Amino acid sequence: MAALRVLFIGGTGIISSACARHAVAAGIDLTLVNRGNSSPRAVPEGVETLRADVRDPESLRTALGRRTFDAVVDFVAFTPEHVQADIDVFEGRTGQYVFIGSASAYQKPPARLPITESTPLRNPYWPYSRDKIACEDLLTRAYRERGFPVTVVRPSQTYDSVSVPLNFGWTDVARMRRGAPVVVHGDGTSLWTLTHHTDFARTFTGLLGHPQAIGDTFHITSDELLTWNQIYELMAAAAGAEPRLVHVPSEVIAAADPKVGEGLLGDRTHSVVFDNSKVKALVPEHGATVPFAVGAPPDRRVARRPPRTRRRRPRTGGAVGPAGRGSTKHPVTRAGHGVSGDR
């Protein structure tokens, strides 16, 4: 049997880098197309890499030439315009088009748990999620009207050894190391799911070229549930620190920094429990093998390296929380505020 020919648009982000490694290990003939920007995540050996501006359809067509694929995955499509450009380029030259959506698109706040793929899509708080919903709507019409072979995959928050899945990223890690307080939204007891990118990739690879995945939607998440207090405590332990958690209502954080607030009110504030039985039926090897206590920290060498952060001029009213040791207030910045898609 010939190897699957698969194209990744992207391929060096949190999610796509692990998917690239798993695809190659599974014997897939993988091609990446991107701008060639530097990334801390290496491209696996034996992968063909094409250079193109993926926002320029003609640049993309030129790079692809006459190539056709069994599956095309776009890890960096965020708006309906991005998706429409993909449809225009790939209709008729791929057997499957995989769109990376977002579990943040599910109804907020959720009316009931667990969340399944049939949970309504509605997020009045976060434009990122609404754009992902609009992308899905466009692709659903293309499938229904013309048979465009779409598969939608919705990750929740996914992390790796480089990313820090805290509200303020490396800033929080640095503050915990020096004994300063860190802000946790709400009372820290809402439930959250963090998925290691290798666990996501194992299941995701099983959907590539799968005929029963065409025209359907799947989320891929860990089954592990943690409170935000536990997440911060585990990250602090990995960094060799004792956390001093300051609990602040999400609405207060959103008032101080609306951009951070969008992701809190539109995602992290709400408890989430995902039912992964649908994807397990197609990919029996699905399973989270990396608990956050193991995968949480960037490795020790990285964890001990001071984070590189930009100094930002404080905004009026842009700080919350009480005074902390060695620092007057905890700045509410967007550092490390992640989204569910690939970067």
XYZ file of N, CA and C in Angstrom, residues 46-150:
315
model
N 13.448 13.994 6.686
C 12.724 13.325 5.618
C 11.456 14.025 5.194
N 11.142 15.152 5.817
C 9.936 15.898 5.462
C 10.272 16.934 4.387
N 9.486 16.953 3.329
C 9.650 17.978 2.296
C 9.070 19.293 2.818
N 9.819 20.356 2.700
C 9.360 21.669 3.156
C 9.325 22.632 1.990
N 8.174 23.225 1.777
C 7.990 24.210 0.718
C 7.877 25.588 1.349
N 8.396 26.591 0.664
C 8.325 27.966 1.153
C 7.288 28.733 0.349
N 6.355 29.341 1.075
C 5.327 30.142 0.417
C 4.662 31.028 1.444
N 4.068 32.106 0.967
C 3.212 32.937 1.800
C 1.822 32.331 1.729
N 1.406 31.661 2.800
C 0.144 30.927 2.744
C -1.062 31.863 2.675
N -0.859 33.143 2.905
C -1.950 34.116 2.750
C -2.050 34.638 1.314
N -1.145 34.217 0.459
C -1.148 34.607 -0.944
C -1.424 33.356 -1.773
N -2.665 33.181 -2.277
C -3.005 31.953 -3.005
C -2.086 31.657 -4.184
N -1.644 32.688 -4.888
C -0.766 32.438 -6.027
C 0.600 31.947 -5.577
N 1.109 32.498 -4.478
C 2.366 32.014 -3.918
C 2.235 30.552 -3.518
N 1.098 30.203 -2.938
C 0.868 28.825 -2.513
C 0.756 27.895 -3.718
N 0.006 28.308 -4.721
C -0.131 27.470 -5.922
C 1.216 27.252 -6.593
N 2.016 28.283 -6.634
C 3.336 28.155 -7.260
C 4.196 27.152 -6.504
N 4.171 27.226 -5.181
C 4.976 26.305 -4.374
C 4.496 24.866 -4.526
N 3.187 24.670 -4.649
C 2.637 23.320 -4.728
C 2.826 22.691 -6.100
N 2.869 23.510 -7.130
C 2.982 22.961 -8.473
C 1.795 22.070 -8.799
N 2.072 20.869 -9.302
C 1.012 19.932 -9.672
C 0.731 18.897 -8.581
N 1.261 19.085 -7.401
C 1.082 18.096 -6.334
C -0.390 17.938 -5.952
N -0.760 16.709 -5.668
C -2.058 16.404 -5.072
C -1.802 15.627 -3.781
N -2.814 15.576 -2.923
C -2.618 14.988 -1.608
C -3.827 14.145 -1.198
N -3.553 13.174 -0.345
C -4.641 12.414 0.262
C -5.307 13.219 1.370
N -4.530 14.084 2.016
C -5.085 14.944 3.066
C -4.282 16.233 3.144
N -4.990 17.325 3.384
C -4.383 18.634 3.620
C -4.880 19.119 4.970
N -3.954 19.575 5.813
C -4.314 20.089 7.133
C -3.835 21.523 7.234
N -4.740 22.443 7.539
C -4.347 23.840 7.744
C -4.385 24.138 9.235
N -3.186 24.305 9.799
C -3.069 24.599 11.230
C -3.145 26.093 11.520
N -3.176 26.919 10.482
C -3.105 28.368 10.700
C -4.253 29.100 10.001
N -5.396 28.455 9.882
C -6.592 29.101 9.333
C -7.448 29.586 10.491
N -7.670 30.882 10.564
C -8.376 31.464 11.708
C -9.637 32.231 11.324
N -9.804 32.558 10.051
C -10.952 33.351 9.621
C -11.604 32.704 8.401
N -12.857 33.044 8.118
C -13.493 32.507 6.909
C -12.729 32.844 5.633
N -12.055 33.982 5.608
C -11.263 34.331 4.420
C -10.120 33.340 4.222
N -9.474 32.932 5.310
C -8.412 31.923 5.214
C -8.969 30.613 4.667
N -10.137 30.205 5.179
C -10.724 28.935 4.765
C -11.190 28.993 3.315
N -11.792 30.097 2.913
C -12.248 30.204 1.523
C -11.067 30.127 0.556
N -9.952 30.735 0.933
C -8.757 30.649 0.088
C -8.294 29.196 -0.024
N -8.360 28.445 1.070
C -7.985 27.037 1.025
C -8.919 26.241 0.113
N -10.208 26.493 0.223
C -11.161 25.793 -0.637
C -10.836 26.063 -2.107
N -10.555 27.312 -2.419
C -10.258 27.677 -3.802
C -9.010 26.961 -4.317
N -8.010 26.799 -3.441
C -6.748 26.179 -3.867
C -6.853 24.659 -3.898
N -7.516 24.050 -2.908
C -7.408 22.602 -2.722
C -8.608 21.800 -3.200
N -9.712 22.446 -3.570
C -10.843 21.680 -4.061
C -10.430 20.924 -5.326
N -10.621 19.623 -5.307
C -10.256 18.794 -6.447
C -8.841 18.262 -6.419
N -8.031 18.690 -5.422
C -6.662 18.174 -5.372
C -6.298 17.550 -4.024
N -7.318 17.299 -3.178
C -7.082 16.568 -1.937
C -8.280 15.688 -1.630
N -8.000 14.538 -1.027
C -9.073 13.639 -0.635
C -9.689 13.985 0.707
N -9.018 14.849 1.461
C -9.507 15.261 2.775
C -8.896 16.611 3.116
N -9.712 17.508 3.630
C -9.228 18.801 4.127
C -9.560 18.865 5.612
N -8.534 18.989 6.446
C -8.735 19.007 7.890
C -8.585 20.435 8.392
N -9.641 20.919 9.013
C -9.633 22.258 9.610
C -9.432 22.137 11.112
N -8.479 22.887 11.639
C -8.241 22.906 13.078
C -9.115 23.995 13.687
N -10.201 23.560 14.289
C -11.112 24.491 14.935
C -10.680 24.755 16.368
N -11.643 24.908 17.262
C -11.325 25.194 18.656
C -12.464 24.755 19.553
N -12.120 24.084 20.650
C -13.129 23.708 21.626
C -13.697 24.932 22.341
N -13.034 26.074 22.209
C -13.583 27.301 22.791
C -14.837 27.753 22.055
N -15.102 27.154 20.899
C -16.304 27.509 20.142
C -17.573 26.954 20.784
N -17.431 25.972 21.647
C -18.622 25.404 22.272
C -19.319 26.440 23.144
N -20.617 26.241 23.306
C -21.496 27.125 24.073
C -20.852 27.573 25.385
N -20.826 28.901 25.575
C -20.291 29.486 26.803
C -21.338 30.402 27.426
N -21.656 30.187 28.695
C -21.251 29.032 29.507
C -21.980 27.774 29.063
N -21.362 26.595 29.258
C -22.011 25.357 28.816
C -23.268 25.082 29.627
N -24.329 24.694 28.922
C -25.591 24.408 29.605
C -25.532 23.093 30.357
N -24.692 22.168 29.871
C -24.558 20.880 30.552
C -23.216 20.255 30.186
N -22.793 19.352 31.051
C -21.557 18.614 30.856
C -21.890 17.121 30.867
N -21.087 16.287 30.202
C -19.865 16.644 29.477
C -20.168 17.282 28.125
N -19.163 17.924 27.584
C -19.257 18.521 26.256
C -19.030 17.433 25.217
N -19.941 17.351 24.258
C -19.786 16.442 23.128
C -19.716 17.267 21.850
N -19.457 16.601 20.744
C -19.382 17.321 19.465
C -20.720 17.922 19.057
N -21.813 17.454 19.654
C -23.129 18.019 19.340
C -23.505 19.181 20.256
N -22.654 19.521 21.217
C -22.887 20.710 22.043
C -22.967 21.927 21.124
N -23.948 22.818 21.316
C -24.070 23.978 20.419
C -22.807 24.828 20.394
N -22.597 25.490 19.271
C -21.468 26.407 19.118
C -21.974 27.832 19.301
N -21.492 28.468 20.366
C -21.855 29.868 20.600
C -20.912 30.442 21.642
N -20.223 31.504 21.275
C -19.320 32.157 22.223
C -19.440 33.667 22.053
N -20.247 34.311 22.895
C -20.446 35.757 22.751
C -19.301 36.605 23.289
N -18.270 35.956 23.873
C -17.216 36.698 24.557
C -15.939 36.864 23.741
N -15.651 35.923 22.834
C -14.317 35.857 22.251
C -14.392 35.861 20.724
N -13.918 36.915 20.071
C -13.931 36.966 18.598
C -13.182 35.806 17.957
N -12.092 35.359 18.585
C -11.341 34.212 18.062
C -12.264 33.006 17.870
N -13.083 32.717 18.867
C -13.992 31.569 18.803
C -15.076 31.791 17.762
N -15.598 33.007 17.689
C -16.641 33.280 16.704
C -16.104 33.134 15.283
N -14.864 33.527 15.063
C -14.263 33.331 13.744
C -14.127 31.849 13.417
N -13.738 31.041 14.409
C -13.632 29.605 14.184
C -14.999 29.001 13.850
N -16.056 29.470 14.521
C -17.408 29.000 14.222
C -17.780 29.364 12.792
N -17.480 30.586 12.385
C -17.791 31.023 11.021
C -17.035 30.182 9.992
N -15.791 29.802 10.314
C -15.032 28.917 9.427
C -15.737 27.574 9.272
N -16.197 27.024 10.386
C -16.902 25.747 10.321
C -18.180 25.858 9.497
N -18.906 26.953 9.667
C -20.136 27.153 8.895
C -19.840 27.142 7.398
N -18.780 27.819 6.997
C -18.405 27.884 5.584
C -18.046 26.494 5.060
N -17.275 25.755 5.834
C -16.852 24.420 5.403
C -18.024 23.445 5.364
N -18.964 23.578 6.293
C -20.148 22.716 6.285
C -20.958 22.941 5.020
N -21.110 24.201 4.624
C -21.838 24.489 3.381
C -21.115 23.892 2.179
N -19.787 24.014 2.163
C -19.018 23.471 1.045
C -19.162 21.956 0.963
N -19.221 21.302 2.108
C -19.405 19.845 2.124
C -20.804 19.472 1.656
N -21.802 20.154 2.181
C -23.179 19.810 1.845
C -23.522 20.126 0.394
N -23.019 21.230 -0.106
C -23.393 21.667 -1.449
C -22.544 21.037 -2.547
N -21.228 20.803 -2.250
C -20.343 20.339 -3.319
C -19.529 19.109 -2.934
N -19.722 18.619 -1.721
C -18.967 17.446 -1.309
C -17.523 17.724 -0.972
N -17.201 18.970 -0.647
C -15.825 19.280 -0.250
C -15.474 18.433 0.973
N -14.376 17.676 0.913
C -14.132 16.604 1.900
C -13.534 17.086 3.222
N -14.316 17.798 3.993
C -13.800 18.423 5.210
C -13.910 17.499 6.417
